[in-house]
Coordinates of C-alpha atoms in Angstrom, one line a residue:
E1 CA 115.3 124.4 118.6
G2 CA 116.7 121.5 120.6
P3 CA 118.6 118.3 119.7
A4 CA 117.7 116.6 116.4
R5 CA 118.0 112.9 115.5
S6 CA 119.7 111.9 112.3
L7 CA 117.6 111.3 109.2
G8 CA 118.3 107.6 109.4
E9 CA 116.8 107.4 112.9
I10 CA 113.7 109.3 111.8
I11 CA 112.9 107.3 108.7
R12 CA 113.5 104.0 110.5
Q13 CA 110.5 104.6 112.7
P14 CA 107.6 102.3 111.7
R15 CA 105.0 105.0 111.7
F16 CA 107.2 107.3 109.5
A17 CA 107.8 104.4 107.1
V18 CA 104.2 103.4 106.8
G19 CA 103.0 106.9 106.7
L20 CA 105.4 107.7 103.8
L21 CA 104.3 104.4 102.1
C22 CA 100.6 105.3 102.2
A23 CA 101.2 108.9 101.2
V24 CA 103.2 107.9 98.2
G25 CA 100.8 105.1 97.3
S26 CA 97.7 107.4 97.6
Y27 CA 99.2 110.3 95.7
A28 CA 100.9 108.1 93.0
L29 CA 97.6 106.2 92.3
M30 CA 95.7 109.5 92.1
S31 CA 98.1 111.0 89.7
F32 CA 98.3 107.8 87.6
V33 CA 94.6 107.3 87.2
M34 CA 93.8 111.0 86.9
T35 CA 96.3 111.4 84.0
G36 CA 95.0 108.3 82.2
A37 CA 91.3 108.8 82.7
P38 CA 90.7 111.8 80.3
I39 CA 92.8 110.1 77.6
A40 CA 90.7 106.9 78.0
M41 CA 87.4 108.9 77.9
V42 CA 88.3 110.6 74.7
G43 CA 89.6 107.3 73.4
C44 CA 86.2 105.7 74.2
G45 CA 84.4 108.4 72.1
F46 CA 83.5 111.0 74.7
T47 CA 84.1 114.7 74.0
P48 CA 87.0 116.7 75.6
D49 CA 84.3 118.7 77.4
E50 CA 82.9 115.6 79.0
A51 CA 86.4 114.5 80.0
T52 CA 87.1 118.0 81.4
L53 CA 83.9 117.9 83.4
G54 CA 84.9 114.6 84.9
I55 CA 88.2 116.0 86.0
S56 CA 86.4 119.0 87.5
W57 CA 84.3 116.6 89.7
H58 CA 87.4 114.8 90.6
V59 CA 89.2 117.9 91.8
M60 CA 86.2 118.9 93.8
A61 CA 86.2 115.5 95.5
M62 CA 89.9 115.9 96.2
Y63 CA 89.5 119.0 98.3
A64 CA 85.9 119.4 99.5
P65 CA 86.3 116.8 102.3
S66 CA 89.3 118.7 103.7
F67 CA 86.8 120.8 105.8
F68 CA 86.3 117.8 108.1
T69 CA 89.1 115.4 107.3
G70 CA 91.1 116.8 110.2
R71 CA 88.2 116.2 112.6
L72 CA 88.0 112.6 111.4
I73 CA 91.7 112.1 112.0
S74 CA 91.4 113.5 115.6
R75 CA 88.4 111.3 116.3
F76 CA 89.3 108.0 114.6
G77 CA 93.1 108.2 114.2
C78 CA 95.3 108.3 111.2
E79 CA 95.3 104.6 110.5
K80 CA 91.5 104.3 110.1
V81 CA 91.2 107.4 107.9
I82 CA 94.0 106.1 105.7
G83 CA 92.3 102.7 105.5
F84 CA 89.0 104.4 104.5
G85 CA 90.9 106.3 101.8
L86 CA 92.4 103.1 100.5
V87 CA 88.9 101.5 100.4
L88 CA 87.7 104.4 98.3
L89 CA 90.7 104.0 95.9
L90 CA 89.8 100.3 95.6
G91 CA 86.2 101.3 94.8
C92 CA 87.6 103.6 92.1
A93 CA 89.4 100.8 90.4
I94 CA 86.4 98.4 90.7
V95 CA 84.1 101.0 89.1
G96 CA 86.7 101.7 86.4
L97 CA 86.8 98.0 85.6
S98 CA 83.0 97.6 85.5
G99 CA 82.5 99.4 82.2
I100 CA 83.3 102.4 80.0
Q101 CA 80.0 104.4 80.2
L102 CA 80.3 108.1 81.1
W103 CA 78.9 107.7 84.5
Q104 CA 81.4 105.0 85.3
F105 CA 84.3 107.2 84.4
W106 CA 82.9 110.1 86.4
T107 CA 82.1 107.9 89.4
S108 CA 85.6 106.4 89.3
L109 CA 87.2 109.9 89.2
I110 CA 85.0 111.1 92.2
L111 CA 86.0 108.0 94.2
L112 CA 89.6 108.6 93.2
G113 CA 89.5 112.2 94.5
L114 CA 87.9 111.2 97.8
G115 CA 90.3 108.3 98.3
W116 CA 93.3 110.6 97.7
N117 CA 92.0 113.1 100.3
F118 CA 91.5 110.6 103.1
G119 CA 94.5 108.5 102.2
F120 CA 97.0 111.3 101.6
I121 CA 96.0 113.7 104.4
G122 CA 95.8 110.8 106.9
A123 CA 99.2 109.6 105.9
T124 CA 100.9 113.0 106.1
A125 CA 99.3 113.6 109.5
M126 CA 100.9 110.3 110.6
V127 CA 104.3 111.3 109.3
A128 CA 104.0 114.7 111.0
N129 CA 103.6 113.0 114.3
T130 CA 107.0 111.2 114.0
Y131 CA 109.4 114.1 114.3
Q132 CA 110.1 117.2 116.4
S133 CA 110.1 120.7 115.2
S134 CA 114.0 120.7 115.1
E135 CA 113.8 117.6 112.7
K136 CA 111.1 119.0 110.4
G137 CA 113.4 120.2 107.7
R138 CA 115.2 117.0 107.0
A139 CA 112.2 114.7 107.7
Q140 CA 109.8 116.7 105.5
G141 CA 112.5 117.2 102.8
F142 CA 113.1 113.4 102.5
H143 CA 109.3 112.8 102.5
D144 CA 108.6 115.3 99.7
F145 CA 111.6 114.1 97.7
V146 CA 110.4 110.5 97.7
L147 CA 106.8 111.5 97.3
F148 CA 107.0 113.8 94.3
G149 CA 109.7 111.7 92.6
V150 CA 107.4 108.6 92.6
V151 CA 104.3 110.8 91.7
A152 CA 106.2 112.2 88.7
V153 CA 107.0 108.7 87.4
A154 CA 103.4 107.6 87.9
S155 CA 102.0 110.5 86.0
L156 CA 104.5 110.1 83.1
S157 CA 103.8 106.4 82.9
A158 CA 100.0 106.6 82.7
G159 CA 100.0 107.5 79.0
F160 CA 102.4 104.7 78.1
V161 CA 100.4 102.1 80.0
Y162 CA 97.2 103.2 78.4
N163 CA 98.6 103.2 74.9
A164 CA 100.2 99.7 75.5
W165 CA 97.5 97.9 77.5
G166 CA 94.4 100.1 77.7
W167 CA 92.2 101.6 80.4
E168 CA 91.6 98.2 82.2
M169 CA 95.3 97.8 82.9
L170 CA 95.5 101.3 84.4
N171 CA 92.9 100.1 86.9
W172 CA 94.4 96.7 87.6
L173 CA 97.7 98.2 88.5
T174 CA 96.1 100.0 91.4
F175 CA 95.4 96.8 93.3
P176 CA 99.0 95.8 94.2
V177 CA 99.7 99.3 95.4
I178 CA 96.6 99.3 97.6
A179 CA 97.5 95.9 98.9
I180 CA 101.0 96.9 99.9
C181 CA 99.6 100.0 101.7
F182 CA 97.1 97.8 103.6
V183 CA 99.9 95.3 104.6
G184 CA 101.9 98.2 105.9
L185 CA 99.0 99.4 108.0
L186 CA 98.3 95.9 109.3
A187 CA 101.9 95.5 110.2
L188 CA 102.0 98.8 112.1
N189 CA 98.8 97.8 113.9
Q190 CA 100.4 94.5 115.0
L191 CA 103.5 96.2 116.1
S192 CA 101.6 98.8 118.1
G193 CA 99.5 96.1 119.7
S194 CA 102.5 94.1 120.8
K195 CA 104.2 97.0 122.6
P196 CA 102.2 97.0 125.8
A197 CA 102.7 93.2 126.2
V198 CA 106.4 93.6 125.8
E199 CA 106.6 96.5 128.3
S200 CA 104.5 94.7 130.9
N201 CA 107.0 91.8 131.0

């Protein structure tokens, strides 16, 4: 399949690193809030059926946009689609912090699903553009190992955070993760914008 770079060379690429960061951030936040939300809903007096319905809307929001997410990536680029996903995740946290009515839980979960779709699919598309077919096994293996390791920790920690500090803390903890992802995207944009100037000299 042709020559392949070492794993170290692949993961040191800025686009790979930022893509992995945003994929991990989007997926971990989705798992973290999704796991804690039904616990919080029942804790606030809603029925398990109402909590289940909220998760059903969330899952629908996760996958329904996939029919056109690829077209959006082709038209606007991975970075803008990821950024839009992060904004939706931010909206999820803001709605979650605004109150504990049923519609607020459901709206938060819908925004969470939409944010995951755009953020995660955009990020994985960015990562996929950083390696050749001969490098796919090692690059994707490293990506998935880091991704699902962090997601497992996020999912397992949701119940602990809720029991210790409540639903509000679950939402507040999303802000630093979203901020780190935005910083990565901005740094990548600055780096990409500086390359033509360097080459022209």
